[in-house]
Coordinates of C-alpha atoms and ligand atoms in Angstrom, one line a residue:
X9 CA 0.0 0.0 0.0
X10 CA 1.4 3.4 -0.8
X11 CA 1.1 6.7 1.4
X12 CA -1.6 7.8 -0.6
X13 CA -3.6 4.9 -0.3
X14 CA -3.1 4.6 3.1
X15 CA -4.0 7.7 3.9
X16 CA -7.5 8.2 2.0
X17 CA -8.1 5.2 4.1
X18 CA -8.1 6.6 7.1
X19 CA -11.4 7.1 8.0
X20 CA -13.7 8.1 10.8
X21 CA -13.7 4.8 12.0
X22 CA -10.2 5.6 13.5
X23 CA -11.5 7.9 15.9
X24 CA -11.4 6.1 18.9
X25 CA -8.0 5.4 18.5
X26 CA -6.8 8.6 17.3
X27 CA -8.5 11.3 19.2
X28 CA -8.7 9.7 22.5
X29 CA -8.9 12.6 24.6
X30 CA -7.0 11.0 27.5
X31 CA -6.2 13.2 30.8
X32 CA -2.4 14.4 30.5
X33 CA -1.2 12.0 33.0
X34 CA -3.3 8.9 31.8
X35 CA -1.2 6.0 31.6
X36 CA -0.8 4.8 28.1
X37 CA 0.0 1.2 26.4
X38 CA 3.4 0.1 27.5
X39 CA 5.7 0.8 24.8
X40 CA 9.1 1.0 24.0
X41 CA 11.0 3.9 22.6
X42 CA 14.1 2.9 20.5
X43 CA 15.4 6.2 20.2
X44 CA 18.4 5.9 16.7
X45 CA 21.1 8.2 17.3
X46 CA 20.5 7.6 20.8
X47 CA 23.4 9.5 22.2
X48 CA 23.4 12.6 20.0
X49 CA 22.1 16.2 20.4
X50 CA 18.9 15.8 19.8
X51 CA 18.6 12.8 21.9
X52 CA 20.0 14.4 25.2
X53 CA 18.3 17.7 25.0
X54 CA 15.3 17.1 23.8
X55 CA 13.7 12.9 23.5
X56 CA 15.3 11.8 27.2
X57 CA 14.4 14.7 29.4
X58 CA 11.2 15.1 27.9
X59 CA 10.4 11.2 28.8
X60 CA 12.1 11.8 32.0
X61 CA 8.9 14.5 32.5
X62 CA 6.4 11.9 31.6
X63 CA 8.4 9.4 33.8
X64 CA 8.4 12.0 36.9
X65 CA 4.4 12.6 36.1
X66 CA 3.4 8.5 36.1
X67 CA 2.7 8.5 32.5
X68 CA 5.5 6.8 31.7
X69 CA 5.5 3.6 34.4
X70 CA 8.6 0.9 34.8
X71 CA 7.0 -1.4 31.9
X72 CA 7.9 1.0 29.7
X73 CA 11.5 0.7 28.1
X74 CA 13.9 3.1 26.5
X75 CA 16.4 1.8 24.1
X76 CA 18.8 4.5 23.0
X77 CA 21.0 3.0 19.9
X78 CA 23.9 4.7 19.0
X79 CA 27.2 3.9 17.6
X80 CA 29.3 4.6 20.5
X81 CA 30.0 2.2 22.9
X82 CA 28.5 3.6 26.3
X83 CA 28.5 2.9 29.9
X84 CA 25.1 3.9 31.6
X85 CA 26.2 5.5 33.9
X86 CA 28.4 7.8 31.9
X87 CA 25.4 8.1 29.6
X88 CA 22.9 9.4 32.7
X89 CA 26.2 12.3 33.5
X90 CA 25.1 13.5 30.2
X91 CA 21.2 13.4 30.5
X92 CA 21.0 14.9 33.7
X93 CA 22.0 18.5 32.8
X94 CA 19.2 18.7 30.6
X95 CA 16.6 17.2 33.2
X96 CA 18.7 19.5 36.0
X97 CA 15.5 22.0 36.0
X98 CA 13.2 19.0 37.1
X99 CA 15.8 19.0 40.4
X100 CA 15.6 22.6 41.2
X101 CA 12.0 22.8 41.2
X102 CA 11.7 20.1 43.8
X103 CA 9.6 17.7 41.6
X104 CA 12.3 14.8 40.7
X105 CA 14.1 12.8 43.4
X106 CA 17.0 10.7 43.6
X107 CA 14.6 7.9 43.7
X108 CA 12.9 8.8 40.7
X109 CA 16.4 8.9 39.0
X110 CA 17.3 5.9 39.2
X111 CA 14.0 4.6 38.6
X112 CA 14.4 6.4 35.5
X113 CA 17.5 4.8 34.4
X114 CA 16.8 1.5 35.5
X115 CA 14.1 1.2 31.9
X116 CA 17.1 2.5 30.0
X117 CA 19.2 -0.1 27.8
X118 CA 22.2 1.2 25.8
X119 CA 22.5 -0.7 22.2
X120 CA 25.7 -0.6 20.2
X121 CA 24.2 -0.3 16.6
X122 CA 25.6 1.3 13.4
X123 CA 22.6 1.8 10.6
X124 CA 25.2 2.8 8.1
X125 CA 27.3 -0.9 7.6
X126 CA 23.8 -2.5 9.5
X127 CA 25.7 -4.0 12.8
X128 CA 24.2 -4.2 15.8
X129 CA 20.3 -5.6 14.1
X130 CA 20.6 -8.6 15.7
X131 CA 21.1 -7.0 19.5
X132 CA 18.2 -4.6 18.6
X133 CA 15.8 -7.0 17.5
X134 CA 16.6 -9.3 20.1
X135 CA 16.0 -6.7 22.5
X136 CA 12.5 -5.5 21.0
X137 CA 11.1 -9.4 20.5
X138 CA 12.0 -10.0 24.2
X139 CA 8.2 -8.2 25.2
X140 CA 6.8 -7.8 21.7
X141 CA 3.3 -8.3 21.0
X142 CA 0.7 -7.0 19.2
X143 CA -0.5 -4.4 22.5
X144 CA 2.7 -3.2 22.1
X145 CA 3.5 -0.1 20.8
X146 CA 7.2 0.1 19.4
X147 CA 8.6 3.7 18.3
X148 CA 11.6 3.8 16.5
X149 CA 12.4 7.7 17.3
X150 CA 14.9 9.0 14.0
X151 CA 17.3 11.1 16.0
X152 CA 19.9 11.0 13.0
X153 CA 20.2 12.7 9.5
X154 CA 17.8 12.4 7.0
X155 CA 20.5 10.7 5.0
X156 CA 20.5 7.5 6.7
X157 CA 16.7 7.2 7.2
X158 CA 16.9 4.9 4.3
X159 CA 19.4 2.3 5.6
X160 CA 17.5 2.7 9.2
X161 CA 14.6 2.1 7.9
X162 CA 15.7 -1.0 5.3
X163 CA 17.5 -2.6 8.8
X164 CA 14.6 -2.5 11.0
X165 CA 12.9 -3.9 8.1
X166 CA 16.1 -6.6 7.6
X167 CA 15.8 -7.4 11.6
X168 CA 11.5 -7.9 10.9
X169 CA 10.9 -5.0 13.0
X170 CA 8.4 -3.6 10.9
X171 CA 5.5 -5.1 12.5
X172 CA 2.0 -3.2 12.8
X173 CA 2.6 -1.6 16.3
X174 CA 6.2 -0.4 15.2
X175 CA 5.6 3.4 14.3
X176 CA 8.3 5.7 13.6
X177 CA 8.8 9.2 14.0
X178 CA 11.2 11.6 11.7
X179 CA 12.0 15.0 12.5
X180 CA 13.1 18.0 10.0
X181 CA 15.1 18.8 8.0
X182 CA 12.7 16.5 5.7
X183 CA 14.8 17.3 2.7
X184 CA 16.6 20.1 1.0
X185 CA 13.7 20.9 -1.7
X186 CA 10.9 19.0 -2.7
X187 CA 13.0 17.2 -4.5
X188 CA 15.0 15.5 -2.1
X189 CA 12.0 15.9 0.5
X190 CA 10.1 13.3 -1.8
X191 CA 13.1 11.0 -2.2
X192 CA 13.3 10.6 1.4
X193 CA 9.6 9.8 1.8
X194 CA 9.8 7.5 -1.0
X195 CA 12.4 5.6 0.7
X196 CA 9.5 5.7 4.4
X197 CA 6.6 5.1 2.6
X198 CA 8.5 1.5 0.2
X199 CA 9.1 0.2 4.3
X200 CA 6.1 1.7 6.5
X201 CA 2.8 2.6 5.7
X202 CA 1.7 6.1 6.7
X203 CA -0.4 5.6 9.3
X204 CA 2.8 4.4 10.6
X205 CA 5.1 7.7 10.3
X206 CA 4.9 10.5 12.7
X207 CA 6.9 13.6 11.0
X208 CA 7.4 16.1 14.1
X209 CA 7.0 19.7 13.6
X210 CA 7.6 20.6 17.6
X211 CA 5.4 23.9 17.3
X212 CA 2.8 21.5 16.8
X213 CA 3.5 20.3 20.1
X214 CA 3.4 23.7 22.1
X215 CA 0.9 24.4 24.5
X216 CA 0.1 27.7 23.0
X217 CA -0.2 26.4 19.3
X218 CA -2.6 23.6 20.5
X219 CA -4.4 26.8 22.7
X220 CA -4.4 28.5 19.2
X221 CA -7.3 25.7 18.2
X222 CA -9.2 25.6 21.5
X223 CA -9.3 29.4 21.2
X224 CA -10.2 29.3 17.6
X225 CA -12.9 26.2 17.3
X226 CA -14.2 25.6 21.3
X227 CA -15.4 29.9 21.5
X228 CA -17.6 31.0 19.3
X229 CA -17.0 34.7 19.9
X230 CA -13.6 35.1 17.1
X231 CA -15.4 32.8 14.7
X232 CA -17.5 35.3 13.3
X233 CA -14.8 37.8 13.1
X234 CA -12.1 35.7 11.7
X235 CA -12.1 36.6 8.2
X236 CA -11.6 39.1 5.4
X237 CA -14.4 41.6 6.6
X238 CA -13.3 42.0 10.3
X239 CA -9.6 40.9 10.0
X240 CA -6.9 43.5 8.3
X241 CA -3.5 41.3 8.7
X242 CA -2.0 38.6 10.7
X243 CA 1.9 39.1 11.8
X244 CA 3.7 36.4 13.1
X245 CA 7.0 36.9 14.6
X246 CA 9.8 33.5 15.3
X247 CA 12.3 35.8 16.8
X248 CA 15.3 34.0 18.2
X249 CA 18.2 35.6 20.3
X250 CA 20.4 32.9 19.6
X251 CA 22.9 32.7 16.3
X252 CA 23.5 29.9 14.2
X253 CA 26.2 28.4 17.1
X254 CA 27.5 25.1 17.3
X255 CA 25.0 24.0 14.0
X256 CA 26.7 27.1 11.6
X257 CA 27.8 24.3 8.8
X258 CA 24.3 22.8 9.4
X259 CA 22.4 26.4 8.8
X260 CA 24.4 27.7 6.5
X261 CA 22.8 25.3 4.2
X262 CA 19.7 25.4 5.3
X263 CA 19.2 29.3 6.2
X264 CA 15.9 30.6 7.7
X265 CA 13.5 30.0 4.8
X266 CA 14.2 25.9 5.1
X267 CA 15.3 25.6 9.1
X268 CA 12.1 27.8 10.3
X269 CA 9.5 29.0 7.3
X270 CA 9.3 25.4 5.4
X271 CA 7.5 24.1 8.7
X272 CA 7.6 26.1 11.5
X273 CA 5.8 29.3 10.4
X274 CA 3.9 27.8 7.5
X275 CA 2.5 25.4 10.3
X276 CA 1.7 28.4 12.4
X277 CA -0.2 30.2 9.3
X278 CA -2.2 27.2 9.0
X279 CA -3.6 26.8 12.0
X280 CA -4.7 31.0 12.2
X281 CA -5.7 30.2 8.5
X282 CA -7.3 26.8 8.4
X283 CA -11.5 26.5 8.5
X284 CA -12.9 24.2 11.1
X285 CA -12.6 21.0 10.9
X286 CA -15.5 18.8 11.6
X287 CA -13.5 16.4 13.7
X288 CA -10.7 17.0 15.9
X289 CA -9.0 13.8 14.4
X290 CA -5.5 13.3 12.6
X291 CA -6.8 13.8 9.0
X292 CA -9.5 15.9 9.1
X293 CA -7.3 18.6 11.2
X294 CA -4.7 17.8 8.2
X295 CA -7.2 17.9 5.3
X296 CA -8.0 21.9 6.7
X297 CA -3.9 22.4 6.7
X298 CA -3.5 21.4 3.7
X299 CA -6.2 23.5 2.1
X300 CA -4.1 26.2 3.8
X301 CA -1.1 25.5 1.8
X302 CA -2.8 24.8 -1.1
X303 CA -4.6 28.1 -1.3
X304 CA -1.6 30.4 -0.8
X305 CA -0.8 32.7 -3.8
X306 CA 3.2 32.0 -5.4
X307 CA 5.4 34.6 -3.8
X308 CA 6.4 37.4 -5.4
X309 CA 9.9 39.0 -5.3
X310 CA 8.7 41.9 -3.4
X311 CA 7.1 39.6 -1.0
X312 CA 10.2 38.4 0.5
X313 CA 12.9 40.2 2.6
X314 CA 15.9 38.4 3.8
X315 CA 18.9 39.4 6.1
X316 CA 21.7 38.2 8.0
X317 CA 23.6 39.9 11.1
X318 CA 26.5 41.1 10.3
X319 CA 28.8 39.0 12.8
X320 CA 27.2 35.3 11.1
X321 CA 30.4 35.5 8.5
X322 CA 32.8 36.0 11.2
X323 CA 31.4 33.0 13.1
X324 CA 31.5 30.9 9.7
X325 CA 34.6 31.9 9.0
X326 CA 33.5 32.4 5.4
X327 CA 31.6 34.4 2.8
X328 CA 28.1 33.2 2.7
X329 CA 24.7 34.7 1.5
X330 CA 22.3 32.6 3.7
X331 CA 19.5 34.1 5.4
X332 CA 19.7 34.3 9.2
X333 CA 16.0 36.5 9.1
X334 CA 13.8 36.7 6.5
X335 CA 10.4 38.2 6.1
X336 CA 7.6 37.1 3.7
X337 CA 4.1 38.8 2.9
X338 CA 1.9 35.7 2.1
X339 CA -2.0 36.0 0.8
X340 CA -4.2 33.0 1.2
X341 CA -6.4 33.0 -2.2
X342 CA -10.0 31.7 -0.9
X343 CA -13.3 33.4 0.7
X344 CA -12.3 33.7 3.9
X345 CA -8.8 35.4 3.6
X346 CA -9.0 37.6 0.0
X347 CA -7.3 40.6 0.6
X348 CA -5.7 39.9 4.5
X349 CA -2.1 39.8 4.0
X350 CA -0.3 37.2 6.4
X351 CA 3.3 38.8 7.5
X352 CA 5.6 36.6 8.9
X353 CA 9.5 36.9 10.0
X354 CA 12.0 35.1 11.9
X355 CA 15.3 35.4 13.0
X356 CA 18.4 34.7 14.7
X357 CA 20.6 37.1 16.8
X358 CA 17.6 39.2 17.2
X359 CA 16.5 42.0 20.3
X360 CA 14.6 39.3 22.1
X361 CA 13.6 35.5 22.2
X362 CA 9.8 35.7 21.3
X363 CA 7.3 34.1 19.0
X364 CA 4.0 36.0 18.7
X365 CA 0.8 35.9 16.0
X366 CA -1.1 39.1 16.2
X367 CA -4.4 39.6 14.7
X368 CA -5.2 43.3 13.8
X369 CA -8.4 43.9 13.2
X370 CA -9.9 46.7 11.0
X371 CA -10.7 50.0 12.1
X372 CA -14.2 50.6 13.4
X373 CA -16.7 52.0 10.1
X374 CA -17.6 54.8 12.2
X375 CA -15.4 56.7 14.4
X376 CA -18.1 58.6 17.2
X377 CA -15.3 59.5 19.4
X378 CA -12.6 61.2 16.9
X379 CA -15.5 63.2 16.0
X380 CA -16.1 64.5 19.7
X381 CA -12.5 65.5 19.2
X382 CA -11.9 63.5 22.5
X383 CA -10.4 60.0 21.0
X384 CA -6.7 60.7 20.7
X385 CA -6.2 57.0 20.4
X386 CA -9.2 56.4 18.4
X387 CA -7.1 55.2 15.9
X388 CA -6.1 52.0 17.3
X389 CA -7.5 49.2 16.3
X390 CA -8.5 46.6 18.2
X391 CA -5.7 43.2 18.1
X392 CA -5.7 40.2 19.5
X393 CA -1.8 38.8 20.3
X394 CA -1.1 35.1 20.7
X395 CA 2.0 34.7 22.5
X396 CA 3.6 31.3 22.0
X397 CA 6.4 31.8 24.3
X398 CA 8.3 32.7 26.9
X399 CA 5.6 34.0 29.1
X400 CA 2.9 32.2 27.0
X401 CA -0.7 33.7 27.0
X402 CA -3.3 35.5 25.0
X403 CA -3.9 39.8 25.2
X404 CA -7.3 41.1 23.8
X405 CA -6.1 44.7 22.7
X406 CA -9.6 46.9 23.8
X407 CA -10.0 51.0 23.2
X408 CA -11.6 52.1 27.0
X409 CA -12.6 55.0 28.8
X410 CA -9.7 56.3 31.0
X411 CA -11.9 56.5 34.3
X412 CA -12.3 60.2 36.3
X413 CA -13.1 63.6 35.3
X414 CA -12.3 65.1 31.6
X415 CA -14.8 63.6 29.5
X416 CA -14.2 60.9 27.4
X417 CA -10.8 60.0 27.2
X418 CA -9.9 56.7 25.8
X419 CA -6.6 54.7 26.2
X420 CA -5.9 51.2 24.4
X421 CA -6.0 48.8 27.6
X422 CA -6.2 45.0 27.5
X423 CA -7.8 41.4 28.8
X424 CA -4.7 39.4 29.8
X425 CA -4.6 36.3 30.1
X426 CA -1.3 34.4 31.1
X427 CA -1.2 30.8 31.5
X428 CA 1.6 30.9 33.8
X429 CA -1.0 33.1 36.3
X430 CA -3.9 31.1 35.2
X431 CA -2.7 27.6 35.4
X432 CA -0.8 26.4 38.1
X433 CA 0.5 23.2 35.9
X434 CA 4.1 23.3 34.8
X435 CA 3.7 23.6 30.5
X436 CA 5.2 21.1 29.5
X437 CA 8.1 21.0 26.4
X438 CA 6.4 20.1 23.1
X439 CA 8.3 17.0 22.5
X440 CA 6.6 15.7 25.8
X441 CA 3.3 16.0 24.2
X442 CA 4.2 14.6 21.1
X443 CA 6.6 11.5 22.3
X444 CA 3.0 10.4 24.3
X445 CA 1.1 11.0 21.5
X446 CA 3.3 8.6 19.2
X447 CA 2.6 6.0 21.9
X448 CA -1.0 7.0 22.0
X449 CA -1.7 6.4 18.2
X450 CA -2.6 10.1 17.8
X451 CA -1.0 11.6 14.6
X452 CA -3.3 15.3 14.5
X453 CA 0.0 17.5 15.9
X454 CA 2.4 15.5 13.0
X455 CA 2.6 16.3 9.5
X456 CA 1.3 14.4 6.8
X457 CA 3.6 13.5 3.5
X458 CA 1.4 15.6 1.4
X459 CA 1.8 18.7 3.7
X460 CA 5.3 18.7 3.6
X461 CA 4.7 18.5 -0.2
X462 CA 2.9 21.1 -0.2
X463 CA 5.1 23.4 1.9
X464 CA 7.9 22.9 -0.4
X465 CA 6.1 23.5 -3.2
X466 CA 5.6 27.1 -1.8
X467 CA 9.0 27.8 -0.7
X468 CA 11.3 25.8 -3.8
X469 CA 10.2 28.9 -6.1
X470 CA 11.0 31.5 -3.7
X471 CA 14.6 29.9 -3.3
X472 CA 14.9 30.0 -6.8
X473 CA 13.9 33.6 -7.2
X474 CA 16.7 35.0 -4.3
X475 CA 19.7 32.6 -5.2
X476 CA 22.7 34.8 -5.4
X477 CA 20.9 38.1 -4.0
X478 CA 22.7 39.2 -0.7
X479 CA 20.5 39.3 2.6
X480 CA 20.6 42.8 4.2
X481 CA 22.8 42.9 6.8
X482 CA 21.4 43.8 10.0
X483 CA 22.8 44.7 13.8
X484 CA 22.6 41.8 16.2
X485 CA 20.6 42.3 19.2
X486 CA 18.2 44.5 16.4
X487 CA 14.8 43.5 15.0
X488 CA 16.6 42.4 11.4
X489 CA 17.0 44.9 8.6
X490 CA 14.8 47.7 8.0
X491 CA 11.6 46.9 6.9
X492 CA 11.0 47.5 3.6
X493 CA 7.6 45.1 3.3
X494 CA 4.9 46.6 5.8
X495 CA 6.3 49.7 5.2
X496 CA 5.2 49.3 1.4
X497 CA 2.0 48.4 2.4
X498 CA 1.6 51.8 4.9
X499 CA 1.9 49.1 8.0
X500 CA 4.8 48.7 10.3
X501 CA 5.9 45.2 12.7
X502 CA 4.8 44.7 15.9
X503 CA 7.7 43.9 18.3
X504 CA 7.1 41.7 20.8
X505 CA 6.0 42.6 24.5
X506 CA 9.1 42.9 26.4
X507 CA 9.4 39.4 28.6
Ligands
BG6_13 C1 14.4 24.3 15.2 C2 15.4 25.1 14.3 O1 13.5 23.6 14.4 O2 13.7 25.3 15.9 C3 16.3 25.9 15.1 O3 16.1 24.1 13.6 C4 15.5 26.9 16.0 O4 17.2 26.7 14.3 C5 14.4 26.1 16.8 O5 16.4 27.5 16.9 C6 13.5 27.0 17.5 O6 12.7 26.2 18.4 P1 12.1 26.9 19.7 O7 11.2 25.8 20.3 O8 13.2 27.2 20.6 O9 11.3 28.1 19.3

């Protein structure tokens, strides 16, 4: 069966199964995580500490078992010295014990393998057929490049691995292009079936971006205003303070447009964008994407900005023209969004760390105040900002009546609501929510072959169109380059609230 097939397939019947709305510490099928590139970066920042979490919060119980496979040959113990600075915070804030530590550990089994020359199948396998069965779930967690999915994938299939409850979960980069993003699914989809691949975007896994649907399909207030006739842009800001670091070889091929726009913030316009879905379920949620991506207008030239601070060189220690911030102006072509132009930016080395979508709303028809002469900031509309972190937490922007004597004087003031104030639960890291949900079955926060497509398909022609143009340089510590694209439409960016 191909992707395709697989995935017109899934039906409603697979509700139950896929949207099982399950409390967030609900236990969940024993399972094993085999976690490839076990020992790597990704691996000890990200996968271990955030099953440490689930661990700590009784999700995770001692049936469960964590294989990390890796090529180096590693002692346990010196394997724990290197999780533990990354699981440090869950020590501080009094949650984790010693106890729970070594509990911890004690479901961790180190494997010597090597996908490249295919050594180490045997140990893996005989590790995995020790408690499988078909209750099972398996997840073979990709922490490697995207080069050697293939000869993963073909060995797990070599070893008979591949068995229905085996599921495996890729993160970006999915390919360079479309090009190369389709020859690596090709090589997926010839060993597992799609139902069967769980492609992790982690803003998908972000409190706030799952908050963006609950405040979008369980109110009904916005839903009558979220469109072309109430809504006059949408900005979305990825601002990073960090540079390219440690990764520079790794970015500097990549750049902003492929390491953040390709999922990230095309992920991020979807969900502002998409129309309700009439099930909260894997496809249907993927189907409204999808018509997302599908529906926005080829980029133009003058729709793109891109920059790079001015120290990224140095650190690279050569020439290079690769975006470190770029800025798009994208227009969704269909009923709802005619004429609302979606701004988005990200960048590294920037003023501050924060990722914000503000909706601006038009301007009232009818102005009475500006006409009493009293409404000096009767000109501000009203806007609604998401803020995805730090500090995460929606702002309703409201015009009111400063209260006292001097008739009616309005300031812009707002309804705040922070989730750090409001909830008293820790927010958990996105790859906690997702590593459960790969266990649970649940693929609605993981991208579907045809979405990834579909991204690329967007963003190969505006790599074409500014090969060999130099990003403006811009100041580190700034918000990029000058703007040149609001500011052609009369508009200007809205920087961030201060943390
Ligand atoms: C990753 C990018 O996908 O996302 C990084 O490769 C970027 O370059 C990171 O720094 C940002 O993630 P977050 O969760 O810190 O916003």
């Amino acid at each position: 069966m191909n992707a395709n097939q697989s995935h017109e397939m899934q039906g409603k019947g697979d509700e139950a199964v896929i949207n099982n709305a399950l409390p967030p510490s609900a236990t969940l099928p024993p399972s094993d995580y085999i976690i490839i590139g076990g020992t790597g970066d990704l691996a000890l920042r990200k996968i271990l500490p955030a099953l440490f979490w689930r661990y700590l919060d009784g999700q995770i119980t001692a049936e469960y078992r964590i294989a990390a496979a890796s090529r180096r040959d590693m002692e346990l113990d010196d394997f724990a010295d290197k999780i533990r600075p990354f699981c440090e915070n869950a020590f501080t804030s009094g949650v984790a014990s010693e106890a729970d530590w070594t509990g911890f550990l004690s479901i961790i089994t180190l494997i010597t393998l090597d996908v490249a020359d295919a050594s180490g199948g045997d140990r893996l396998a005989q590790f995995v057929n020790e408690r499988a069965n078909a209750d099972r779930p398996t997840i073979y967690y990709m922490a490697i490049a995207s080069s050697l999915f293939g000869d993963a994938t073909r060995l797990l299939k070599q070893c008979g691995l591949v068995t229905p409850q085996a599921r495996l979960v890729v993160e970006k980069p999915l390919g360079h292009d479309g090009k190369t993003s389709r020859a690596i699914n090709a090589e997926l989809a010839e060993i597992f079936d799609e139902r069967q691949i769980y492609r992790i975007d982690h803003y998908l896994g972000k409190e706030t971006v799952q908050n963006l649907m609950a405040l979008r399909f369980a109110n009904v207030i916005f839903e009558s205003q979220w469109n072309n006739n109430h809504i006059d842009h949408v900005q979305i800001t990825v601002a990073e303070t960090v540079g390219a670091g440690s990764r520079a070889d790794y970015y500097d091929s990549y750049g902003a447009i492929r390491d953040m726009v390709q999922n990230h913030l095309l992920q991020l316009v979807c969900l502002v964008a998409m129309e309700p879905p009439s099930y909260f379920n894997a496809d249907q949620v993927r189907d409204e994407k999808l018509r997302v991506l599908r529906a926005i207008r080829p980029v133009a030239l003058d729709d793109v900005q891109t920059g790079q601070y001015q120290e990224y060189t140095g650190e690279l220690g050569r020439a290079s023209d690769t975006e470190t911030y770029v800025a798009m102006r994208l227009m969704i072509d269909n009923w709802r969004w005619a004429g609302v132009p979606f701004y988005i930016r990200t960048g590294k080395k920037m003023a501050q760390r924060a990722s914000e979508i503000v909706i601006t709303f038009k301007q009232r028809s009818h102005d009475i105040f500006q006409r009493n002469g009293n409404g000096d900031v009767g000109g501000e509309p009203n806007r609604l900002i998401i803020r995805l972190q730090p500090s995460e937490g929606l702002r309703l922007q409201l015009i009111s009546k400063r209260p006292g004597p001097g008739g009616m004087r309005l300031f812009p003031s707002e309804l705040n609501l922070s989730f750090d104030d409001t909830f008293e639960e820790r927010l958990p890291d996105a790859y906690e929510r997702l590593l459960m949900d790969t266990a649970r079955g649940n693929q609605t926060l993981f991208m579907r072959h045809d979405e990834v497509f579909a991204a690329w398909e967007i963003i190969d022609p505006v790599l074409a169109m500014i090969a060999g143009n130099a990003p403006s340089l811009y100041r580190a510590g700034s918000m990029g380059p000058q703007d040149d694209l609001l500011a052609a439409d009369g508009r200007q960016w809205i920087d961030p609230y201060e943390d």
